[in-house]
Short mmCIF file of C-alpha atoms in Angstrom, two decimals:
data_model
loop_
_atom_site.label_atom_id
_atom_site.label_comp_id
_atom_site.label_asym_id
_atom_site.label_seq_id
_atom_site.Cartn_x
_atom_site.Cartn_y
_atom_site.Cartn_z
CA MET J 1 16.34 4.72 -21.67
CA SER J 2 14.66 6.52 -18.76
CA GLU J 3 13.27 4.92 -15.61
CA GLN J 4 10.13 2.85 -16.08
CA ILE J 5 6.60 3.99 -15.35
CA TRP J 6 4.10 1.20 -14.59
CA TYR J 7 0.33 1.45 -14.58
CA GLY J 8 0.43 1.49 -10.78
CA ASP J 9 2.51 4.67 -11.02
CA LEU J 10 -0.12 6.24 -13.25
CA GLU J 11 -2.81 5.44 -10.68
CA GLN J 12 -0.62 6.94 -7.97
CA PHE J 13 -0.13 10.08 -10.06
CA LEU J 14 -3.88 10.51 -10.27
CA LEU J 15 -4.16 10.20 -6.47
CA CYS J 16 -1.06 12.20 -5.53
CA PRO J 17 1.02 13.95 -8.21
CA ARG J 18 3.33 15.30 -5.48
CA ARG J 19 4.45 11.79 -4.54
CA PHE J 20 5.09 10.94 -8.17
CA GLN J 21 7.26 14.06 -8.52
CA LEU J 22 9.29 13.22 -5.42
CA GLU J 23 9.74 9.56 -6.33
CA ARG J 24 11.05 10.43 -9.78
CA LYS J 25 13.63 12.76 -8.19
CA ASP J 26 14.78 10.12 -5.72
CA LEU J 27 14.84 7.17 -8.13
CA GLU J 28 18.29 5.63 -7.88
CA HIS J 29 18.40 3.29 -10.86
CA ARG J 30 16.42 1.62 -13.58
CA GLU J 31 15.00 -1.81 -12.76
CA GLU J 32 16.12 -4.72 -14.88
CA ILE J 33 12.95 -6.57 -15.81
CA PRO J 34 12.30 -9.49 -18.19
CA ASP J 35 10.94 -8.64 -21.63
CA SER J 36 8.31 -10.84 -23.33
CA THR J 37 8.88 -9.79 -26.94
CA GLU J 38 10.36 -13.09 -28.10
CA LEU J 39 7.67 -15.17 -26.37
CA LEU J 40 4.92 -13.12 -27.99
CA ARG J 41 6.51 -13.42 -31.42
CA LEU J 42 6.17 -17.20 -31.14
CA GLY J 43 2.40 -16.68 -31.17
CA PHE J 44 1.50 -18.55 -27.99
CA SER J 45 -0.49 -17.36 -24.98
CA VAL J 46 1.78 -15.69 -22.44
CA GLU J 47 1.03 -15.29 -18.74
CA ASN J 48 2.16 -12.03 -17.13
CA PRO J 49 3.84 -10.65 -20.28
CA ILE J 50 5.95 -7.53 -19.89
CA LEU J 51 6.60 -4.98 -22.64
CA GLU J 52 8.19 -1.53 -22.57
CA ALA J 53 7.50 1.37 -24.94
CA GLU J 54 8.81 4.91 -25.27
CA ILE J 55 5.96 7.46 -25.11
CA PHE J 56 6.52 11.22 -24.82
CA GLY J 57 10.17 10.50 -24.09
CA ARG J 58 9.49 8.22 -21.09
CA THR J 59 9.53 4.44 -20.70
CA PHE J 60 6.14 2.91 -19.90
CA VAL J 61 5.69 -0.76 -18.92
CA ALA J 62 2.68 -2.92 -19.74
CA ASP J 63 2.12 -6.03 -17.63
CA PRO J 64 -1.35 -7.53 -18.20
CA ASP J 65 -2.17 -10.84 -16.55
CA LEU J 66 -2.49 -12.73 -19.81
CA ALA J 67 -2.01 -12.18 -23.56
CA VAL J 68 -3.89 -14.55 -25.89
CA PRO J 69 -3.38 -14.65 -29.69
CA GLU J 70 -6.52 -14.29 -31.80
CA GLU J 71 -7.20 -14.34 -35.53
CA ASN J 72 -6.63 -10.61 -36.07
CA GLY J 73 -4.37 -9.75 -33.15
CA TRP J 74 -4.10 -10.15 -29.39
CA ARG J 75 -6.58 -10.30 -26.57
CA LEU J 76 -5.34 -9.00 -23.21
CA ILE J 77 -6.86 -10.20 -19.93
CA LEU J 78 -6.77 -8.17 -16.71
CA LYS J 79 -7.75 -10.10 -13.59
CA LYS J 80 -9.58 -8.39 -10.75
CA GLU J 81 -11.16 -9.35 -7.43
CA ALA J 82 -13.81 -6.60 -7.41
CA LYS J 83 -17.51 -7.48 -7.21
CA SER J 84 -18.50 -4.96 -9.88
CA PHE J 85 -16.95 -3.40 -12.97
CA LYS J 86 -15.29 -0.02 -12.37
CA LYS J 87 -14.92 2.75 -14.94
CA LYS J 88 -11.22 3.12 -14.14
CA TYR J 89 -10.63 -0.29 -15.71
CA LEU J 90 -11.17 1.33 -19.12
CA ILE J 91 -8.06 3.49 -18.69
CA GLU J 92 -6.07 0.48 -17.49
CA ALA J 93 -7.21 -1.54 -20.52
CA ALA J 94 -6.22 1.27 -22.89
CA TYR J 95 -2.84 1.64 -21.16
CA HIS J 96 -1.75 -1.97 -21.67
CA ALA J 97 -3.27 -2.26 -25.13
CA TYR J 98 -1.65 0.94 -26.39
CA ILE J 99 1.82 -0.16 -25.27
CA PHE J 100 1.34 -3.55 -26.93
CA CYS J 101 0.34 -1.80 -30.17
CA GLN J 102 3.36 0.49 -29.92
CA ARG J 103 5.53 -2.63 -29.84
CA GLY J 104 3.82 -4.12 -32.91
CA PHE J 105 1.36 -6.47 -31.17
CA PHE J 106 -2.08 -5.23 -32.23
CA VAL J 107 -4.74 -5.66 -29.52
CA THR J 108 -8.25 -6.48 -30.72
CA ARG J 109 -9.89 -6.41 -27.29
CA VAL J 110 -9.25 -6.37 -23.56
CA THR J 111 -11.15 -8.58 -21.13
CA ILE J 112 -11.65 -7.55 -17.52
CA SER J 113 -12.13 -10.79 -15.58
CA SER J 114 -13.30 -11.19 -11.99
CA PRO J 115 -14.89 -14.07 -10.05
CA HIS J 116 -18.02 -11.89 -10.17
CA PHE J 117 -18.04 -10.66 -13.80
CA VAL J 118 -16.33 -10.86 -17.20
CA VAL J 119 -16.44 -7.77 -19.43
CA ASP J 120 -14.90 -7.22 -22.88
CA VAL J 121 -14.05 -3.55 -23.43
CA ASP J 122 -13.18 -1.57 -26.53
CA TRP J 123 -9.99 0.03 -25.25
CA LYS J 124 -9.85 2.57 -28.09
CA ASN J 125 -12.76 4.50 -26.52
CA ALA J 126 -10.53 5.40 -23.55
CA LEU J 127 -7.51 6.31 -25.69
CA PRO J 128 -8.05 10.14 -25.69
CA ARG J 129 -8.27 10.19 -21.88
CA LEU J 130 -5.21 7.93 -21.62
CA MET J 131 -3.11 10.12 -23.89
CA SER J 132 -4.03 13.16 -21.81
CA LEU J 133 -2.86 11.37 -18.67
CA LEU J 134 0.37 10.17 -20.26
CA GLU J 135 1.13 13.68 -21.42
CA ALA J 136 0.43 15.07 -17.93
CA ILE J 137 2.61 12.51 -16.17
CA THR J 138 5.53 13.20 -18.51
CA SER J 139 5.26 16.99 -18.44
CA PHE J 140 8.03 18.78 -16.57
CA ARG J 141 6.89 20.78 -13.55
CA GLU J 142 9.57 22.46 -11.44
CA GLU J 143 7.39 23.38 -8.45
CA LEU J 144 5.96 20.65 -6.25
CA TYR J 145 2.23 20.06 -5.99
CA ASP J 146 0.76 20.95 -2.58
CA PRO J 147 0.37 18.05 -0.10
CA LYS J 148 -3.11 16.61 0.17
CA PRO J 149 -3.82 13.65 2.49
CA VAL J 150 -5.12 10.69 0.46
CA SER J 151 -5.24 6.91 0.89
CA LEU J 152 -1.87 6.62 -0.86
CA CYS J 153 -0.16 8.44 2.02
CA LYS J 154 -0.17 5.34 4.22
CA THR J 155 2.62 3.75 2.17
CA CYS J 156 4.45 6.95 1.27
CA SER J 157 7.99 7.71 2.41
CA TYR J 158 7.38 11.47 2.15
CA VAL J 159 4.72 11.80 4.85
CA LEU J 160 7.11 13.49 7.30
CA ASP J 161 7.99 16.15 4.73
CA CYS J 162 4.38 16.66 3.67
CA SER J 163 3.25 16.84 7.30
CA GLU J 164 5.83 19.55 7.95
CA VAL J 165 4.62 21.55 4.94
CA LEU J 166 1.04 21.43 6.23
CA ILE J 167 2.15 22.26 9.79
CA GLN J 168 4.07 25.30 8.59
CA LYS J 169 0.89 26.44 6.85
CA LYS J 170 -1.03 25.67 10.09
CA ASP J 171 -3.42 23.80 7.82
CA LEU J 172 -6.26 21.83 9.44
CA LEU J 173 -5.54 19.08 6.90
CA ALA J 174 -2.51 18.18 9.02
CA ILE J 175 -4.79 16.66 11.68
CA HIS J 176 -4.89 12.87 11.56
CA GLY J 177 -8.36 11.45 10.92
CA LEU J 178 -9.94 14.81 10.12
CA ASN J 179 -12.52 14.18 7.42
CA GLU J 180 -13.88 16.84 5.10
CA ARG J 181 -17.20 17.08 6.93
CA THR J 182 -15.49 17.87 10.26
CA ARG J 183 -13.11 20.32 8.61
CA LEU J 184 -16.04 22.23 7.12
CA LYS J 185 -17.79 22.28 10.50
CA LEU J 186 -14.67 23.82 12.04
CA LEU J 187 -14.44 26.40 9.27
CA ARG J 188 -18.10 27.35 9.74
CA GLU J 189 -17.39 28.03 13.41
CA GLY J 190 -14.47 30.31 12.56
CA ILE J 191 -11.64 27.81 13.08
CA ASP J 192 -9.41 28.50 10.08
CA ASP J 193 -6.15 26.93 11.19
CA LEU J 194 -4.35 24.97 13.93
CA GLU J 195 -3.67 28.04 16.08
CA ASP J 196 -7.37 28.93 16.11
CA LEU J 197 -8.13 25.40 17.27
CA ILE J 198 -5.68 25.57 20.17
CA LYS J 199 -7.10 28.87 21.42
CA VAL J 200 -10.79 28.02 21.29
CA GLU J 201 -12.44 26.78 24.50
CA LYS J 202 -15.90 25.92 23.25
CA LEU J 203 -17.59 25.15 19.93
CA ARG J 204 -21.31 24.87 19.32
CA ASN J 205 -21.24 21.65 17.26
CA PHE J 206 -18.47 19.78 19.10
CA SER J 207 -18.63 18.02 22.45
CA LYS J 208 -16.07 18.89 25.11
CA ASP J 209 -14.28 15.54 24.70
CA VAL J 210 -14.11 15.77 20.90
CA LEU J 211 -12.84 19.34 21.01
CA GLU J 212 -10.20 18.46 23.60
CA LYS J 213 -8.94 15.61 21.43
CA LEU J 214 -8.71 17.91 18.39
CA ARG J 215 -6.87 20.53 20.47
CA LYS J 216 -4.32 17.97 21.66
CA LYS J 217 -3.75 16.85 18.08
CA ALA J 218 -3.19 20.49 17.06
CA ILE J 219 -0.72 20.94 19.95
CA ALA J 220 1.17 17.81 18.90
CA LEU J 221 1.45 19.16 15.38
CA LEU J 222 2.56 22.70 16.21
CA ASP J 223 4.95 21.55 18.96
CA ARG J 224 6.29 18.70 16.79
CA ARG J 225 5.98 16.18 19.64
CA ALA J 226 3.88 13.25 20.82
CA VAL J 227 1.01 14.13 23.15
CA LEU J 228 -0.96 11.61 25.22
CA LEU J 229 -4.70 11.62 24.60
CA GLN J 230 -5.23 9.20 27.47
CA PRO J 231 -3.00 6.81 29.51
CA LEU J 232 -1.48 3.96 27.54
CA PRO J 233 -2.14 0.30 28.46
CA GLN J 234 0.69 -2.02 29.43
CA LEU J 235 2.30 -3.58 26.36
CA SER J 236 3.88 -6.91 27.27
CA GLU J 237 6.51 -8.81 25.32
CA GLY J 238 5.31 -10.56 22.20
CA LEU J 239 5.68 -11.61 18.58
CA PHE J 240 5.30 -9.28 15.59
CA LEU J 241 3.34 -10.44 12.54
CA ASP J 242 2.97 -9.03 9.03
CA ILE J 243 1.29 -10.63 6.01
CA GLU J 244 2.00 -9.82 2.36
CA SER J 245 -0.87 -10.36 -0.08
CA HIS J 246 -0.68 -11.22 -3.78
CA VAL J 247 -3.61 -9.07 -4.87
CA THR J 248 -3.95 -10.25 -8.47
CA ALA J 249 -3.54 -13.96 -7.60
CA GLY J 250 -5.86 -13.70 -4.62
CA TYR J 251 -3.83 -15.25 -1.81
CA ASP J 252 -1.38 -14.34 0.95
CA TYR J 253 2.09 -15.28 -0.19
CA LEU J 254 4.21 -14.35 2.82
CA PHE J 255 3.73 -14.57 6.59
CA GLY J 256 6.57 -12.80 8.40
CA ILE J 257 7.13 -13.10 12.16
CA LEU J 258 9.66 -11.45 14.46
CA ASN J 259 10.29 -13.62 17.51
CA GLU J 260 12.60 -11.77 19.90
CA ASP J 261 15.20 -10.64 17.35
CA ARG J 262 14.80 -13.55 14.92
CA TYR J 263 12.93 -13.05 11.67
CA ILE J 264 10.99 -16.14 10.54
CA TYR J 265 9.00 -16.37 7.33
CA PHE J 266 6.54 -18.78 5.76
CA LEU J 267 6.35 -18.58 1.96
CA CYS J 268 3.32 -19.60 -0.09
CA GLU J 269 4.23 -19.83 -3.78
CA THR J 270 0.82 -20.84 -5.15
CA LYS J 271 -2.82 -20.76 -4.09
CA ASP J 272 -2.67 -24.57 -3.81
CA GLN J 273 -0.09 -24.27 -1.02
CA GLU J 274 -2.20 -21.89 1.05
CA GLU J 275 -3.74 -24.47 3.40
CA LYS J 276 -0.43 -26.20 4.16
CA VAL J 277 1.48 -22.96 4.74
CA PHE J 278 -1.26 -21.40 6.87
CA LYS J 279 -1.37 -24.48 9.11
CA GLU J 280 2.39 -24.21 9.58
CA VAL J 281 1.99 -20.58 10.64
CA VAL J 282 -0.81 -21.46 13.07
CA ASP J 283 1.22 -24.32 14.58
CA PHE J 284 4.18 -22.01 15.12
CA LEU J 285 2.07 -19.33 16.80
CA LEU J 286 0.38 -21.92 19.03
CA SER J 287 3.82 -23.08 20.17
CA THR J 288 4.24 -19.65 21.84
CA ASN J 289 2.17 -17.82 24.45
CA ASN J 290 2.96 -14.12 23.97
CA CYS J 291 0.91 -11.33 22.41
CA ILE J 292 0.82 -11.20 18.62
CA TYR J 293 1.36 -7.59 17.60
CA HIS J 294 0.23 -6.45 14.15
CA TYR J 295 -0.47 -3.07 12.54
CA CYS J 296 -4.10 -2.50 11.44
CA SER J 297 -6.77 -5.14 11.03
CA TYR J 298 -5.65 -7.24 8.07
CA GLU J 299 -3.81 -9.99 9.97
CA PRO J 300 -6.58 -11.07 12.39
CA MET J 301 -9.17 -10.66 9.65
CA ARG J 302 -7.29 -13.05 7.37
CA PHE J 303 -6.64 -15.50 10.20
CA LYS J 304 -10.37 -15.63 10.85
CA GLU J 305 -11.19 -16.15 7.16
CA LEU J 306 -8.52 -18.78 6.56
CA SER J 307 -9.36 -20.59 9.80
CA GLN J 308 -12.97 -20.89 8.68
CA LEU J 309 -11.90 -22.02 5.22
CA TYR J 310 -9.51 -24.72 6.46
CA SER J 311 -11.43 -25.90 9.56
CA LEU J 312 -9.07 -24.37 12.11
CA GLN J 313 -11.70 -22.56 14.15
CA ARG J 314 -10.55 -24.00 17.46
CA ALA J 315 -6.98 -22.86 16.82
CA TYR J 316 -8.20 -19.40 15.83
CA ASP J 317 -10.22 -19.13 19.04
CA GLN J 318 -6.98 -19.64 20.96
CA LEU J 319 -5.06 -17.13 18.88
CA LYS J 320 -7.59 -14.31 18.52
CA ARG J 321 -7.29 -13.25 22.17
CA ARG J 322 -3.57 -12.70 21.66
CA PHE J 323 -3.81 -10.30 18.71
CA VAL J 324 -2.96 -6.68 19.54
CA ASP J 325 -3.53 -3.98 16.91
CA VAL J 326 -0.73 -1.46 17.43
CA TYR J 327 -2.51 1.10 15.24
CA GLN J 328 -5.61 1.03 17.44
CA VAL J 329 -3.53 1.47 20.59
CA LEU J 330 -1.63 4.37 19.06
CA SER J 331 -4.55 6.26 17.51
CA LYS J 332 -6.69 5.93 20.66
CA HIS J 333 -4.02 7.03 23.13
CA VAL J 334 -1.46 9.23 21.32
CA ALA J 335 -1.40 12.30 19.06
CA LEU J 336 1.62 12.60 16.78
CA PRO J 337 2.81 15.47 14.53
CA LEU J 338 1.66 13.52 11.45
CA PHE J 339 -1.48 13.48 9.33
CA SER J 340 -1.03 9.76 8.59
CA TYR J 341 -0.63 7.13 11.31
CA SER J 342 0.27 4.31 8.93
CA LEU J 343 3.10 2.01 9.95
CA LYS J 344 5.51 3.55 7.48
CA SER J 345 4.68 7.08 8.61
CA VAL J 346 4.88 6.41 12.35
CA ALA J 347 7.97 4.21 12.22
CA ARG J 348 9.79 6.80 10.11
CA TYR J 349 8.82 9.45 12.66
CA TYR J 350 10.55 7.33 15.30
CA GLY J 351 13.66 6.97 13.15
CA PHE J 352 13.14 3.68 11.30
CA ASN J 353 14.64 3.45 7.81
CA TRP J 354 13.35 0.91 5.30
CA HIS J 355 15.99 -0.95 3.31
CA THR J 356 13.85 -1.01 0.15
CA LYS J 357 11.62 1.44 -1.73
CA LEU J 358 8.82 -1.09 -2.02
CA ASP J 359 5.22 -0.86 -0.90
CA GLY J 360 2.70 -3.70 -0.83
CA TRP J 361 1.85 -3.40 -4.54
CA ARG J 362 5.48 -3.32 -5.65
CA ALA J 363 6.41 -6.16 -3.30
CA SER J 364 3.68 -8.27 -4.89
CA ARG J 365 5.06 -7.40 -8.33
CA TYR J 366 8.60 -8.40 -7.30
CA PHE J 367 7.25 -11.68 -5.92
CA GLN J 368 5.48 -12.41 -9.21
CA LEU J 369 8.69 -11.67 -11.12
CA TRP J 370 10.54 -14.05 -8.80
CA LEU J 371 7.96 -16.78 -9.47
CA GLU J 372 8.60 -16.38 -13.19
CA SER J 373 12.39 -16.00 -13.15
CA ARG J 374 13.52 -17.58 -9.84
CA GLU J 375 16.08 -14.79 -9.60
CA PRO J 376 17.15 -14.94 -5.89
CA SER J 377 17.69 -11.19 -5.58
CA LEU J 378 13.99 -10.51 -6.28
CA LEU J 379 12.85 -12.72 -3.41
CA ASP J 380 15.54 -11.28 -1.15
CA VAL J 381 14.12 -7.78 -1.67
CA VAL J 382 10.58 -8.96 -0.83
CA LEU J 383 11.76 -10.73 2.33
CA LYS J 384 13.72 -7.68 3.44
CA TYR J 385 10.64 -5.51 2.89
CA ASN J 386 8.53 -7.82 5.05
CA GLU J 387 11.22 -8.08 7.73
CA ASP J 388 11.40 -4.29 7.86
CA ASP J 389 7.64 -4.18 8.48
CA VAL J 390 7.77 -6.43 11.54
CA ARG J 391 10.85 -4.67 12.90
CA ALA J 392 9.14 -1.31 12.36
CA THR J 393 6.11 -2.57 14.28
CA ARG J 394 8.36 -3.53 17.18
CA LEU J 395 9.96 -0.08 17.12
CA VAL J 396 6.54 1.58 17.42
CA VAL J 397 5.62 -0.67 20.36
CA ASP J 398 8.92 0.22 22.06
CA ALA J 399 8.18 3.93 21.52
CA LEU J 400 4.72 3.54 23.06
CA ARG J 401 6.23 1.83 26.10
CA LEU J 402 8.55 4.80 26.60
CA LEU J 403 5.66 7.23 26.31
CA ALA J 404 3.72 5.23 28.89
CA VAL J 405 6.44 5.75 31.52
CA GLY J 406 6.84 9.43 30.69
#
C-alpha cells in the first residue's frame, strides 16, 4: 500500500499543491494507524472511526468524528467550531462518505455539527467535484508548481526553498507582509521586481517611511541577510511558552514551557480537566518572575479567555505584563530573507531542525490517536513537537539578541 492521504492533505493541496508535491517526495514511511472495520461491523456507534480505501492507486483515510448506524446505512457526523456553515464542508462530507462506501459501509447522510448550527447534507451532490480533486491529487506531475505565499506557509518546512525560488526570480511576492493591493500599487508605479524597489527613491502613493521599510526588506532578500528596520529592544531572560490546541474537541490539550533548559509540560486529556490543568499552569508561571516569551498572539489570548472563564482575572492581570510576543518584536524591527515570518520559517532560517514532521493539525490528530490507543510513542511525538516549538522560540530570541549588539 502507498502512503496515506488524509482530508487535511487534500485541503493543503488546494491551498498549495507545491507543498503536497514536496511532502510526498520526502515522506519517509507509512504511518501505522488503527482501523475501525471490525468495530463498525458490530453495528454500534463509533467515535473517531478510521477507514482506508484505495482510490486511483493511492491510499485515502477517512476519519469523521462519529459514525452512527441507521436503518438503511450509516450517518457520519463532522464536528466544527465555526459560527456559520461553509461550502467547503460539502467536499469534506463527500470525502469521508465515499471512503466509507468504498469499504462497504453505505452512508445515508452526513451531519455537520457546530455549537452554532446543525446541517444534514446530501454528500452525493459534491461527489463529481470530489472525484475531480482526488484525480488531481493523484496525478503524476514531474515539474514543481511555482511557490505562492499562502496561509499554509506558516507551518511549512519548505519556506526557505520557496523563498529562494522567489528571490532568484526577484519576485515582489518574496516580501513578507506584502498584500495583493500593495503589490498592484507597486506595479502601477513601474516597480516590477525587487531590484526596481531597491533603486527607486520616491513613489507617488507611498510615504517615505513605508518605502524605506519595503526597500530594506528587498535588500534583506537579495543580500540573503537580516537587516534592521529599527533598533531592537532589550530582551531579558525568561520562560518560553507554547500551547497546542485540540481543534475538533475545542480545548487546549498541552501547555509546554521551557524554563532555562528544562522542558515542562501540562497535559489536559479532556475538556473536563481544563480548569484544573490551567490553574496548575498559572500557579507555575506565578512562581517565577521572568518574561514569558511566546510566538504570535494565541497564548495571551487564551490566557485571557480561560482566566475569565475560571475566575482567575487577578492572576491574569499579574501575568499579562510579562508576555512578550517574539513575532511582533521580529516583524517590527528586523527584515529577513523570507516571505513568511512564522516560527517554523524563522527558526529554520537560524538553523533549527524539528525532530518531527508534524504541524498543529497533525499533532492534534496524533494526540487524539493516543487518547484512543494509549500507545506511548504517539504521545512522545506530540511532546517532542511541542518541546521543539519552545526551543525554537528561544533560538529566535537568542538570534535577536545577537542582532541587537551588531
